[in-house]
CSV table of C-alpha atoms and ligand atoms in Angstrom, one decimal:
chain,number,residue,atom,x,y,z
S,658,MET,CA,-19.9,-69.5,-25.9
S,659,PHE,CA,-19.6,-73.2,-25.0
S,660,PRO,CA,-20.8,-75.8,-27.7
S,661,LYS,CA,-24.5,-75.7,-28.1
S,662,GLU,CA,-24.9,-79.3,-26.8
S,663,THR,CA,-24.1,-77.8,-23.5
S,664,TYR,CA,-26.9,-75.3,-23.5
S,665,VAL,CA,-29.5,-78.0,-24.7
S,666,ARG,CA,-28.5,-80.3,-22.1
S,667,ARG,CA,-28.7,-77.7,-19.4
S,668,ARG,CA,-32.2,-76.6,-20.6
S,669,GLN,CA,-33.4,-80.3,-20.9
S,670,GLN,CA,-32.1,-80.8,-17.1
S,671,LEU,CA,-33.6,-77.7,-15.8
S,672,ALA,CA,-37.2,-78.8,-17.4
S,673,GLU,CA,-36.7,-82.2,-15.9
S,674,ARG,CA,-36.0,-80.9,-12.2
S,675,VAL,CA,-39.0,-78.4,-12.4
S,676,SER,CA,-41.5,-81.5,-11.8
S,677,ARG,CA,-44.4,-79.4,-11.4
S,678,GLY,CA,-44.2,-78.5,-15.0
S,679,GLY,CA,-45.6,-75.3,-16.4
S,680,LEU,CA,-43.5,-72.6,-18.0
S,681,ILE,CA,-40.2,-71.4,-17.1
S,682,LEU,CA,-39.6,-67.8,-17.7
S,683,LEU,CA,-35.8,-66.8,-18.1
S,684,PRO,CA,-35.5,-63.2,-19.1
S,685,ALA,CA,-32.2,-61.6,-20.3
S,686,ASN,CA,-31.3,-58.3,-19.0
S,687,GLY,CA,-31.9,-55.1,-20.6
S,688,GLU,CA,-29.8,-52.0,-21.0
S,689,ALA,CA,-29.7,-49.8,-17.9
S,690,PRO,CA,-29.2,-46.1,-18.5
S,691,ALA,CA,-26.7,-44.5,-16.4
S,692,ASN,CA,-27.6,-40.7,-16.7
S,693,TYR,CA,-29.6,-40.6,-20.0
S,694,PRO,CA,-31.4,-43.3,-22.2
S,695,ASN,CA,-28.7,-43.5,-24.7
S,696,ASN,CA,-25.6,-43.6,-22.1
S,697,ALA,CA,-26.2,-46.8,-20.6
S,698,TYR,CA,-24.0,-48.6,-17.9
S,699,HIS,CA,-21.5,-51.3,-19.3
S,700,PHE,CA,-24.1,-54.0,-20.3
S,701,ARG,CA,-24.0,-57.1,-17.9
S,702,GLN,CA,-26.0,-60.1,-19.2
S,703,ASP,CA,-28.0,-61.9,-16.5
S,704,SER,CA,-26.1,-64.9,-15.2
S,705,THR,CA,-28.9,-67.6,-15.3
S,706,PHE,CA,-29.7,-66.4,-18.7
S,707,LEU,CA,-26.0,-66.9,-19.7
S,708,TYR,CA,-26.3,-70.3,-18.1
S,709,PHE,CA,-28.9,-71.7,-20.1
S,710,PHE,CA,-28.7,-69.4,-23.2
S,711,GLY,CA,-25.3,-68.4,-23.5
S,712,LEU,CA,-26.0,-65.1,-25.4
S,713,GLN,CA,-25.0,-61.4,-24.5
S,714,GLN,CA,-27.8,-59.9,-26.4
S,715,PRO,CA,-29.9,-57.6,-24.1
S,716,GLY,CA,-33.7,-57.9,-24.2
S,717,TYR,CA,-34.4,-61.4,-25.1
S,718,VAL,CA,-36.4,-63.6,-23.2
S,719,GLY,CA,-36.2,-67.6,-22.9
S,720,LEU,CA,-39.2,-69.7,-22.0
S,721,ILE,CA,-39.0,-73.6,-21.5
S,722,ASP,CA,-42.0,-75.5,-21.3
S,723,ALA,CA,-41.3,-77.8,-18.5
S,724,ASP,CA,-43.9,-80.4,-19.7
S,725,THR,CA,-42.6,-80.9,-23.2
S,726,GLY,CA,-39.0,-79.5,-22.7
S,727,GLU,CA,-39.7,-77.3,-25.6
S,728,THR,CA,-37.9,-73.8,-25.8
S,729,THR,CA,-38.6,-70.5,-27.3
S,730,LEU,CA,-36.3,-67.6,-27.5
S,731,TYR,CA,-38.3,-64.5,-27.8
S,732,GLY,CA,-36.7,-61.4,-29.2
S,733,ASP,CA,-36.6,-58.7,-32.2
S,734,ASP,CA,-34.4,-58.5,-35.0
S,735,VAL,CA,-32.5,-55.4,-35.4
S,736,THR,CA,-33.9,-52.5,-37.3
S,737,MET,CA,-32.3,-50.3,-40.0
S,738,ASP,CA,-31.7,-47.6,-37.5
S,739,ASP,CA,-30.0,-50.3,-35.1
S,740,ILE,CA,-27.6,-51.3,-37.8
S,741,ILE,CA,-26.7,-47.4,-38.6
S,742,TRP,CA,-25.8,-47.0,-35.0
S,743,MET,CA,-24.5,-50.6,-33.8
S,744,GLY,CA,-23.4,-52.4,-37.1
S,745,PRO,CA,-24.9,-55.4,-38.5
S,746,GLN,CA,-26.2,-58.0,-36.0
S,747,PRO,CA,-27.2,-61.6,-36.4
S,748,THR,CA,-30.6,-62.4,-36.6
S,749,VAL,CA,-32.6,-64.0,-33.4
S,750,ARG,CA,-32.9,-66.9,-35.3
S,751,GLU,CA,-29.3,-67.2,-36.3
S,752,GLN,CA,-28.5,-66.8,-32.5
S,753,ALA,CA,-31.0,-69.2,-31.1
S,754,ALA,CA,-29.5,-71.6,-33.5
S,755,GLN,CA,-26.1,-71.1,-32.0
S,756,VAL,CA,-27.3,-72.2,-28.6
S,757,GLY,CA,-29.4,-75.3,-30.0
S,758,VAL,CA,-32.8,-73.2,-29.7
S,759,ALA,CA,-35.2,-74.1,-32.9
S,760,ARG,CA,-38.2,-71.7,-32.1
S,761,THR,CA,-38.0,-68.0,-31.9
S,762,ALA,CA,-40.6,-65.6,-31.6
S,763,PRO,CA,-41.2,-61.8,-31.7
S,764,LEU,CA,-41.2,-60.3,-28.4
S,765,ALA,CA,-44.7,-59.2,-28.7
S,766,ASP,CA,-46.0,-62.7,-28.9
S,767,LEU,CA,-44.8,-63.4,-25.2
S,768,GLN,CA,-47.7,-61.4,-23.7
S,769,GLU,CA,-50.3,-63.7,-25.2
S,770,THR,CA,-48.5,-67.0,-24.5
S,771,LEU,CA,-48.2,-65.9,-20.9
S,772,THR,CA,-51.8,-64.5,-20.5
S,773,LEU,CA,-53.0,-67.7,-21.8
S,774,ALA,CA,-50.8,-70.0,-19.6
S,775,VAL,CA,-52.1,-67.8,-16.7
S,776,ARG,CA,-55.7,-68.3,-17.7
S,777,ARG,CA,-55.3,-72.1,-18.0
S,778,GLY,CA,-53.9,-72.1,-14.6
S,779,ARG,CA,-50.3,-73.2,-15.5
S,780,PRO,CA,-47.6,-72.4,-13.3
S,781,VAL,CA,-45.2,-69.7,-14.7
S,782,HIS,CA,-41.9,-70.1,-12.9
S,783,PHE,CA,-39.5,-67.0,-12.4
S,784,LEU,CA,-36.8,-66.3,-10.2
S,785,PRO,CA,-36.1,-63.4,-7.8
S,786,PRO,CA,-36.0,-60.3,-10.0
S,787,TYR,CA,-33.2,-57.8,-8.8
S,788,ARG,CA,-33.9,-54.9,-11.3
S,789,ALA,CA,-37.0,-52.9,-11.2
S,790,GLU,CA,-37.4,-53.2,-15.0
S,791,ARG,CA,-37.6,-57.0,-14.7
S,792,THR,CA,-40.2,-56.7,-11.8
S,793,LEU,CA,-42.3,-54.5,-14.0
S,794,GLY,CA,-41.9,-56.7,-17.0
S,795,ILE,CA,-43.1,-59.9,-14.9
S,796,SER,CA,-46.0,-57.6,-13.3
S,797,ARG,CA,-47.1,-57.0,-16.9
S,798,TRP,CA,-46.8,-60.2,-18.3
S,799,LEU,CA,-48.4,-62.4,-15.6
S,800,GLY,CA,-51.1,-59.4,-14.6
S,801,LEU,CA,-49.7,-59.3,-11.0
S,802,ARG,CA,-49.3,-56.0,-9.1
S,803,PRO,CA,-45.5,-54.9,-9.0
S,804,GLU,CA,-45.6,-55.3,-5.2
S,805,ALA,CA,-46.9,-58.9,-5.3
S,806,VAL,CA,-44.2,-60.2,-7.6
S,807,ALA,CA,-41.9,-60.9,-5.0
S,808,ASP,CA,-44.7,-63.3,-3.3
S,809,HIS,CA,-45.0,-65.5,-6.7
S,810,ILE,CA,-41.2,-66.4,-7.1
S,811,SER,CA,-40.7,-70.2,-8.0
S,812,ILE,CA,-38.8,-72.0,-5.1
S,813,GLU,CA,-38.9,-75.0,-7.3
S,814,LEU,CA,-37.1,-73.0,-10.0
S,815,ALA,CA,-34.7,-71.4,-7.8
S,816,MET,CA,-33.6,-74.8,-6.2
S,817,ALA,CA,-33.4,-76.4,-9.8
S,818,VAL,CA,-31.4,-73.6,-11.1
S,819,VAL,CA,-28.9,-73.7,-7.9
S,820,SER,CA,-28.6,-77.6,-8.0
S,821,LEU,CA,-27.4,-77.3,-11.9
S,822,ARG,CA,-25.1,-73.9,-11.6
S,823,GLU,CA,-23.7,-75.0,-8.1
S,824,ALA,CA,-21.1,-77.4,-9.2
S,825,LYS,CA,-18.9,-76.3,-12.1
S,826,ASP,CA,-18.2,-78.6,-15.1
S,827,PRO,CA,-14.7,-78.9,-16.8
S,828,ASP,CA,-15.5,-76.2,-19.4
S,829,GLU,CA,-16.6,-73.7,-16.5
S,830,ILE,CA,-13.6,-74.5,-14.5
S,831,ALA,CA,-11.3,-73.8,-17.4
S,832,GLU,CA,-13.3,-70.4,-17.6
S,833,LEU,CA,-12.8,-69.9,-13.9
S,834,GLU,CA,-9.1,-70.8,-14.4
S,835,ARG,CA,-8.8,-67.8,-17.0
S,836,ALA,CA,-10.5,-65.5,-14.7
S,837,ALA,CA,-7.9,-66.4,-11.9
S,838,ALA,CA,-5.1,-65.9,-14.2
S,839,ILE,CA,-6.3,-62.3,-14.8
S,840,GLY,CA,-6.8,-61.8,-11.1
S,841,TYR,CA,-3.0,-62.9,-10.6
S,842,GLU,CA,-2.1,-60.1,-13.2
S,843,MET,CA,-4.2,-57.4,-11.5
S,844,HIS,CA,-2.7,-58.1,-8.0
S,845,THR,CA,1.0,-58.3,-8.9
S,846,THR,CA,0.4,-55.4,-10.9
S,847,ALA,CA,-1.0,-53.6,-7.9
S,848,MET,CA,1.9,-54.8,-5.8
S,849,ARG,CA,4.4,-53.6,-8.4
S,850,MET,CA,3.0,-50.0,-8.4
S,851,CYS,CA,2.3,-49.7,-4.5
S,852,ARG,CA,4.7,-47.1,-3.1
S,853,PRO,CA,4.5,-44.0,-1.4
S,854,GLY,CA,3.0,-40.9,-3.0
S,855,ILE,CA,0.8,-42.7,-5.5
S,856,VAL,CA,-2.7,-42.2,-5.3
S,857,GLU,CA,-5.0,-45.2,-4.7
S,858,ARG,CA,-7.0,-44.6,-8.0
S,859,GLU,CA,-3.9,-44.8,-10.2
S,860,ILE,CA,-3.6,-48.4,-8.7
S,861,ALA,CA,-7.5,-49.0,-9.2
S,862,GLY,CA,-7.4,-47.8,-12.9
S,863,ALA,CA,-4.3,-50.0,-13.9
S,864,ILE,CA,-5.7,-53.3,-12.4
S,865,GLU,CA,-9.2,-52.5,-14.0
S,866,GLY,CA,-7.4,-51.9,-17.3
S,867,VAL,CA,-5.7,-55.4,-17.0
S,868,ALA,CA,-9.3,-56.7,-16.2
S,869,LEU,CA,-10.8,-55.0,-19.4
S,870,ALA,CA,-7.7,-55.8,-21.7
S,871,ARG,CA,-7.8,-59.7,-20.8
S,872,GLY,CA,-11.7,-60.1,-20.3
S,873,ALA,CA,-15.0,-58.3,-19.8
S,874,GLY,CA,-13.7,-56.2,-17.2
S,875,VAL,CA,-13.9,-56.7,-13.3
S,876,SER,CA,-16.3,-58.7,-11.4
S,877,PHE,CA,-17.3,-56.1,-9.0
S,878,ALA,CA,-16.2,-52.7,-8.1
S,879,SER,CA,-12.4,-52.7,-7.1
S,880,ILE,CA,-11.6,-52.0,-3.5
S,881,VAL,CA,-8.3,-50.4,-3.4
S,882,SER,CA,-7.8,-48.5,0.0
S,883,GLN,CA,-5.3,-47.7,2.9
S,884,HIS,CA,-8.8,-48.1,4.7
S,885,GLY,CA,-8.8,-51.8,4.8
S,886,GLU,CA,-10.9,-51.8,7.8
S,887,THR,CA,-13.9,-50.4,5.7
S,888,LEU,CA,-15.0,-53.7,4.0
S,889,HIS,CA,-16.2,-52.6,0.8
S,890,ASN,CA,-14.6,-49.3,0.6
S,891,HIS,CA,-14.8,-47.9,-3.0
S,892,ASN,CA,-13.2,-44.2,-2.4
S,893,HIS,CA,-9.9,-44.3,-4.2
S,894,ASP,CA,-8.8,-40.8,-3.3
S,895,GLY,CA,-5.8,-41.8,-0.6
S,896,VAL,CA,-2.4,-40.9,-1.3
S,897,LEU,CA,-0.5,-43.7,-0.2
S,898,GLU,CA,1.8,-43.1,2.9
S,899,ALA,CA,5.0,-45.2,4.2
S,900,GLY,CA,4.0,-47.0,7.2
S,901,ARG,CA,0.6,-48.0,6.2
S,902,LEU,CA,-1.1,-51.1,4.4
S,903,LEU,CA,-3.1,-51.1,1.3
S,904,LEU,CA,-5.7,-53.4,0.7
S,905,VAL,CA,-6.7,-54.5,-2.8
S,906,ASP,CA,-9.9,-56.6,-3.2
S,907,ALA,CA,-10.6,-57.0,-6.7
S,908,GLY,CA,-11.0,-59.6,-9.5
S,909,ALA,CA,-12.0,-60.1,-13.2
S,910,GLU,CA,-14.7,-61.8,-15.5
S,911,THR,CA,-13.7,-63.6,-18.8
S,912,THR,CA,-15.4,-62.6,-21.8
S,913,MET,CA,-18.0,-65.4,-20.9
S,914,HIS,CA,-18.4,-63.9,-17.4
S,915,TYR,CA,-16.5,-66.2,-15.1
S,916,CYS,CA,-15.3,-64.7,-12.2
S,917,SER,CA,-12.3,-64.2,-9.8
S,918,ASP,CA,-12.1,-62.5,-6.6
S,919,TYR,CA,-8.7,-62.1,-4.5
S,920,THR,CA,-7.7,-59.8,-1.8
S,921,ARG,CA,-4.2,-58.8,-1.1
S,922,THR,CA,-2.8,-56.7,1.6
S,923,MET,CA,0.5,-55.0,1.2
S,924,PRO,CA,3.0,-52.5,3.0
S,925,VAL,CA,3.0,-49.4,1.2
S,926,SER,CA,6.6,-49.0,1.8
S,927,GLY,CA,7.5,-52.5,0.7
S,928,ARG,CA,8.3,-53.9,4.3
S,929,PHE,CA,5.9,-54.7,6.9
S,930,THR,CA,6.5,-53.6,10.4
S,931,GLU,CA,6.8,-56.3,13.2
S,932,ARG,CA,3.1,-55.2,14.4
S,933,GLN,CA,1.8,-55.6,11.0
S,934,LYS,CA,3.5,-59.1,10.5
S,935,ASP,CA,1.8,-60.4,13.5
S,936,VAL,CA,-1.4,-59.5,12.5
S,937,TYR,CA,-0.7,-60.5,8.9
S,938,ASN,CA,0.6,-63.9,9.9
S,939,ILE,CA,-2.7,-64.5,12.0
S,940,VAL,CA,-4.8,-63.9,9.0
S,941,LEU,CA,-2.6,-66.2,6.7
S,942,ALA,CA,-3.0,-69.0,9.3
S,943,ALA,CA,-6.6,-68.6,9.2
S,944,ASN,CA,-6.5,-69.1,5.4
S,945,ASP,CA,-4.0,-71.9,5.4
S,946,ARG,CA,-6.5,-73.8,7.9
S,947,ALA,CA,-9.3,-73.4,5.8
S,948,PHE,CA,-7.7,-74.9,2.6
S,949,GLU,CA,-6.7,-78.1,5.0
S,950,LEU,CA,-10.2,-78.5,5.7
S,951,SER,CA,-11.9,-77.6,2.5
S,952,ARG,CA,-13.1,-80.8,1.0
S,953,PRO,CA,-16.4,-82.7,-0.1
S,954,ASP,CA,-19.1,-83.1,2.8
S,955,ALA,CA,-17.1,-80.4,5.3
S,956,PHE,CA,-19.6,-77.7,6.2
S,957,TYR,CA,-18.4,-74.3,5.3
S,958,LYS,CA,-19.8,-73.3,8.7
S,959,ASP,CA,-17.3,-75.5,10.4
S,960,ILE,CA,-14.6,-74.0,8.3
S,961,HIS,CA,-15.8,-70.4,9.2
S,962,LEU,CA,-15.8,-71.3,12.7
S,963,GLU,CA,-12.1,-73.3,12.6
S,964,ALA,CA,-10.7,-70.2,11.1
S,965,ALA,CA,-12.4,-68.0,14.0
S,966,ARG,CA,-10.5,-70.2,16.2
S,967,VAL,CA,-7.2,-69.6,14.7
S,968,LEU,CA,-7.9,-65.6,14.5
S,969,THR,CA,-9.0,-65.7,18.4
S,970,ARG,CA,-6.0,-67.8,19.3
S,971,GLY,CA,-3.8,-65.3,17.4
S,972,LEU,CA,-5.5,-62.3,18.8
S,973,LYS,CA,-5.1,-63.9,22.2
S,974,ASP,CA,-1.3,-64.3,21.6
S,975,LEU,CA,-1.3,-60.5,21.0
S,976,GLY,CA,-3.3,-59.7,24.0
S,977,LEU,CA,-6.5,-58.3,22.2
S,978,MET,CA,-8.6,-61.4,23.2
S,979,GLN,CA,-8.6,-63.2,26.4
S,980,GLY,CA,-10.4,-66.3,27.8
S,981,ASP,CA,-11.1,-69.7,26.5
S,982,VAL,CA,-10.8,-69.8,22.6
S,983,ASP,CA,-13.5,-72.2,22.1
S,984,ASP,CA,-15.9,-70.5,24.5
S,985,ALA,CA,-15.0,-67.0,22.8
S,986,VAL,CA,-15.8,-68.5,19.2
S,987,ALA,CA,-19.0,-69.7,20.4
S,988,ALA,CA,-20.0,-66.2,21.9
S,989,GLY,CA,-19.0,-64.7,18.3
S,990,ALA,CA,-16.5,-62.6,20.1
S,991,TYR,CA,-14.2,-62.7,17.0
S,992,ALA,CA,-16.8,-60.9,15.0
S,993,LEU,CA,-15.5,-57.6,16.3
S,994,PHE,CA,-12.3,-58.1,14.4
S,995,MET,CA,-13.8,-60.0,11.4
S,996,PRO,CA,-17.6,-59.1,10.6
S,997,HIS,CA,-18.0,-61.1,7.7
S,998,GLY,CA,-18.2,-64.9,6.5
S,999,ILE,CA,-15.0,-66.8,5.5
S,1000,GLY,CA,-16.1,-67.0,2.1
S,1001,HIS,CA,-18.8,-67.3,-0.6
S,1002,SER,CA,-19.3,-69.6,-3.7
S,1003,MET,CA,-18.2,-67.9,-7.2
S,1004,GLY,CA,-19.1,-68.8,-10.7
S,1005,LEU,CA,-21.0,-66.7,-13.1
S,1006,ASP,CA,-21.4,-64.3,-10.3
S,1007,VAL,CA,-18.7,-63.3,-8.0
S,1008,HIS,CA,-21.1,-64.1,-5.3
S,1009,ASP,CA,-22.9,-66.9,-7.1
S,1010,MET,CA,-26.5,-66.9,-7.7
S,1011,GLU,CA,-27.0,-64.4,-4.8
S,1012,ASP,CA,-29.7,-62.9,-6.8
S,1013,ILE,CA,-31.7,-66.2,-6.4
S,1014,GLY,CA,-31.2,-66.0,-2.5
S,1015,GLU,CA,-28.6,-67.2,0.0
S,1016,ARG,CA,-31.2,-69.5,1.6
S,1017,TYR,CA,-31.1,-71.6,-1.5
S,1018,VAL,CA,-27.6,-71.3,-2.5
S,1019,GLY,CA,-25.8,-71.2,0.8
S,1020,TYR,CA,-28.0,-73.0,3.0
S,1021,ASP,CA,-30.6,-76.1,2.7
S,1022,LEU,CA,-32.6,-78.3,4.9
S,1023,GLU,CA,-29.8,-79.3,6.7
S,1024,THR,CA,-28.0,-76.2,7.5
S,1025,GLN,CA,-30.2,-73.0,8.5
S,1026,ARG,CA,-28.5,-69.4,8.5
S,1027,SER,CA,-27.7,-68.5,11.9
S,1028,THR,CA,-28.6,-65.2,13.1
S,1029,GLU,CA,-25.7,-65.4,15.8
S,1030,LEU,CA,-22.8,-62.8,15.8
S,1031,GLY,CA,-20.3,-63.9,13.8
S,1032,LEU,CA,-22.3,-66.3,11.7
S,1033,SER,CA,-25.0,-64.0,10.6
S,1034,SER,CA,-22.7,-62.9,7.8
S,1035,LEU,CA,-21.6,-66.1,6.5
S,1036,ARG,CA,-23.1,-66.5,2.8
S,1037,ILE,CA,-22.7,-70.3,2.6
S,1038,GLY,CA,-22.8,-72.7,5.5
S,1039,ARG,CA,-23.8,-76.0,4.2
S,1040,ARG,CA,-21.9,-79.0,2.8
S,1041,LEU,CA,-19.3,-78.5,0.1
S,1042,ARG,CA,-19.6,-80.7,-3.0
S,1043,PRO,CA,-16.9,-81.5,-5.7
S,1044,GLY,CA,-17.1,-79.0,-8.2
S,1045,PHE,CA,-18.0,-75.9,-6.0
S,1046,VAL,CA,-15.8,-72.8,-6.4
S,1047,MET,CA,-15.3,-71.0,-3.2
S,1048,THR,CA,-13.3,-67.8,-1.9
S,1049,VAL,CA,-11.5,-68.2,1.3
S,1050,GLU,CA,-11.1,-64.8,2.7
S,1051,PRO,CA,-10.5,-64.4,6.3
S,1052,GLY,CA,-9.5,-60.9,7.7
S,1053,LEU,CA,-8.8,-58.9,10.7
S,1054,TYR,CA,-10.1,-55.4,11.2
S,1055,PHE,CA,-10.1,-52.4,13.3
S,1056,ILE,CA,-13.0,-50.4,12.9
S,1057,PRO,CA,-13.2,-47.6,15.3
S,1058,ALA,CA,-17.0,-47.0,15.4
S,1059,TYR,CA,-17.7,-50.7,15.8
S,1060,MET,CA,-15.2,-51.1,18.4
S,1061,ALA,CA,-16.7,-48.1,20.4
S,1062,LYS,CA,-20.1,-49.9,20.0
S,1063,TRP,CA,-18.8,-53.2,21.3
S,1064,LYS,CA,-17.2,-51.6,24.5
S,1065,ARG,CA,-20.2,-49.2,25.1
S,1066,GLU,CA,-22.6,-52.1,24.8
S,1067,GLY,CA,-20.2,-54.5,26.7
S,1068,LEU,CA,-20.4,-57.0,23.7
S,1069,GLY,CA,-17.9,-59.7,23.5
S,1070,THR,CA,-17.3,-59.6,27.2
S,1071,PRO,CA,-15.4,-61.2,28.9
S,1072,PHE,CA,-13.2,-62.0,25.6
S,1073,ILE,CA,-12.1,-58.9,24.3
S,1074,ASN,CA,-9.3,-56.7,25.8
S,1075,PHE,CA,-10.6,-53.3,24.9
S,1076,ALA,CA,-7.3,-51.4,26.4
S,1077,LYS,CA,-5.3,-53.5,24.0
S,1078,ALA,CA,-7.5,-53.5,20.9
S,1079,GLU,CA,-7.6,-49.7,21.2
S,1080,GLU,CA,-4.0,-49.4,20.6
S,1081,TYR,CA,-4.8,-50.9,17.1
S,1082,LEU,CA,-7.5,-48.2,16.2
S,1083,ASP,CA,-5.1,-46.7,13.6
S,1084,PHE,CA,-4.1,-50.1,12.2
S,1085,GLY,CA,-6.6,-50.4,9.1
S,1086,GLY,CA,-7.5,-53.9,8.0
S,1087,ILE,CA,-5.9,-57.0,6.5
S,1088,ARG,CA,-7.9,-59.5,4.2
S,1089,ILE,CA,-6.3,-62.5,2.3
S,1090,GLU,CA,-8.6,-63.8,-0.2
S,1091,ASP,CA,-7.8,-66.9,-2.5
S,1092,ASN,CA,-10.3,-68.9,-4.8
S,1093,ILE,CA,-10.4,-72.5,-4.6
S,1094,LEU,CA,-12.0,-75.5,-6.5
S,1095,ILE,CA,-13.5,-78.4,-4.3
S,1096,THR,CA,-12.1,-81.7,-5.9
S,1097,PRO,CA,-13.3,-85.2,-5.0
S,1098,VAL,CA,-10.6,-85.6,-2.6
S,1099,GLY,CA,-10.0,-82.1,-1.4
S,1100,ASN,CA,-9.3,-78.7,-3.0
S,1101,ARG,CA,-6.9,-76.9,-5.2
S,1102,MET,CA,-6.4,-73.3,-5.9
S,1103,LEU,CA,-7.5,-71.8,-9.2
S,1104,GLY,CA,-4.9,-70.4,-11.6
S,1105,GLU,CA,-1.5,-71.6,-12.2
S,1106,ARG,CA,0.3,-69.2,-10.1
S,1107,ARG,CA,-0.9,-67.9,-6.7
S,1108,ALA,CA,0.0,-64.1,-6.1
S,1109,PRO,CA,2.5,-63.6,-3.4
S,1110,ALA,CA,0.6,-64.1,-0.1
S,1111,THR,CA,3.4,-64.6,2.5
S,1112,VAL,CA,5.0,-61.9,4.2
S,1113,ALA,CA,8.4,-62.8,2.7
S,1114,GLY,CA,6.7,-63.4,-0.7
S,1115,ILE,CA,5.1,-59.9,-0.7
S,1116,GLU,CA,8.2,-58.5,0.4
S,1117,GLU,CA,10.4,-59.9,-2.2
S,1118,TRP,CA,7.6,-59.2,-5.0
S,1119,MET,CA,7.5,-55.5,-4.0
S,1120,ALA,CA,11.5,-55.1,-3.8
S,1121,ARG,CA,11.4,-55.9,-7.5
S,1122,ASP,CA,12.1,-52.6,-9.8
S,1123,ARG,CA,12.5,-50.3,-6.8
W,910,LIG,N1,-15.2,-58.5,-3.4
W,910,LIG,C1,-16.1,-59.1,-2.6
W,910,LIG,C2,-16.1,-60.4,-1.5
W,910,LIG,O1,-14.8,-60.3,-1.2
W,910,LIG,O2,-16.9,-60.7,-1.4
W,911,MN,MN1,-13.1,-60.0,-2.7
W,912,MN,MN1,-15.0,-62.5,-1.9
C-alpha cells in the first residue's frame, strides 16, 4: 500500500475534477465463485478501487461526495464465523484509517444514502460495470433496471478517473519496475526451459509459478504456444518440436497489482532458421522504430503506422508484399500479417482502464478511433504524455484461415503476393513485446534488464545449460 496521503490526495483530486458535483460511487469487487459459492476464483480487486482506496478487501464500497470532498467507506466487520474460517481481520474502521478515510458505515446504510440522493436529484456517478454482480448492485442501489445501467454511466467520472490514472507517479513507476523484473525472470525461465520434447504447459506452469512466487500472479492468462499465429492462444497442450517457434506472451502483477506484459518468440531447437531470422528481424526493426519515436506529444497512431511501414518494407523485401509501401500502409494491407495494434497503455490493468472504455483512455476529442483495416484494433491512438506506460508489441503472423479469406475476397489487392505468402502458412507467428515509460524527453524501457530480444541474444541465452 502507498502512504495514506497518496490516497487522500487522489480522492481530493477526483472530487475536484467531477465538477458537476454529486456522489461518486466506487465499489470494490466481490468474490467470484468458480464452480460453487465457496470455491472462488483467485480474488482480484477492482483497479479503480485500488487506485483510490488501496484496500484488497472484497465487498467494500467507497463513496465520495464531490460537493464536500467527504469520503465514506461502506463495509461490514467480519463475524465470528469469518474469523473461524479466515482468521482475524482488521475492522473496516482500521482499514479505512490506513488509507486516510475517517468515515465508515455498514453496507446496509448505503442503500438509504443512495435512495435519498436519487430522490433529491443529485447525480450519482459510476463507471461502466464489467461484472454482472456490479450491474445488479447499481441497479438495486439506484432503482434502475439492469438493462438501463449502461445508459447511466458517468462520462464525467470516466474522464476524471482516466485523467488521474493515465500518467504514473514515481511510486507507481517503482511498482511497474518490480512487475518488469518479474517479467524478465518469467521470460528468461521460458527461454531456459524451451527445447524439443517439453510440453507447453510445463513452461506455462513454471513461469506462472515465478509470477506467483514474486508477486500476485500473472497479469493475464499466459500464452505459451507454438501456434503464435493465434493471437491469444491459451492452449498449452503442444509438445515442442525442433524447427518450430515458441511464442511466450506473459506478465506479472506485483502484490499491489501493477502489471508487466512481455512477449518473446524463440526457436524450439535453440537456433533460428534463416527463414525465421528474416521474419524475426523485420519485427525487431519495427520494435526499434517504435522506441525511437515514442515521446511526449507523439500520436501512438503515427507510431503504429510507422511500425506498419517497417513491417511492409520488410515483407516487400521478402516478396510477400508488393507496390508502394506508403500506399500499402494507407490501404491497411499490413493488417493481414499484423491484425492488432502496436500496443496499449498499462498500469493497474494490463490493458489499463479498458473497463472504463478505450474511447476515453486511448482516444480523445483530437483522436477518434478509426474503423479502417489495420487501425481498428489499435487500443490507443492519442498523443503520449510523460508518465504514460506503454507496451510496444509489433508482430507478424501467418493465419491460414485469415489469409484464405483475404485471398477469396480480394482484400489487400494489389499489395499482397498471395502465392509467396502462402509459402509461410506453416510458419506460425512472431511477436516481440516490451514495456516503456514515456519520459519528458522520450522513453525508457522498464526493468533493469531486458530479456534477450535479438536473434543472437536469444540464441546465446538458449545455448546456456545445454
Ligand atoms: N497479452 C495481451 C497483450 O499483449 O495485449
Ligand atoms: Mn502481451
Ligand atoms: Mn500487450
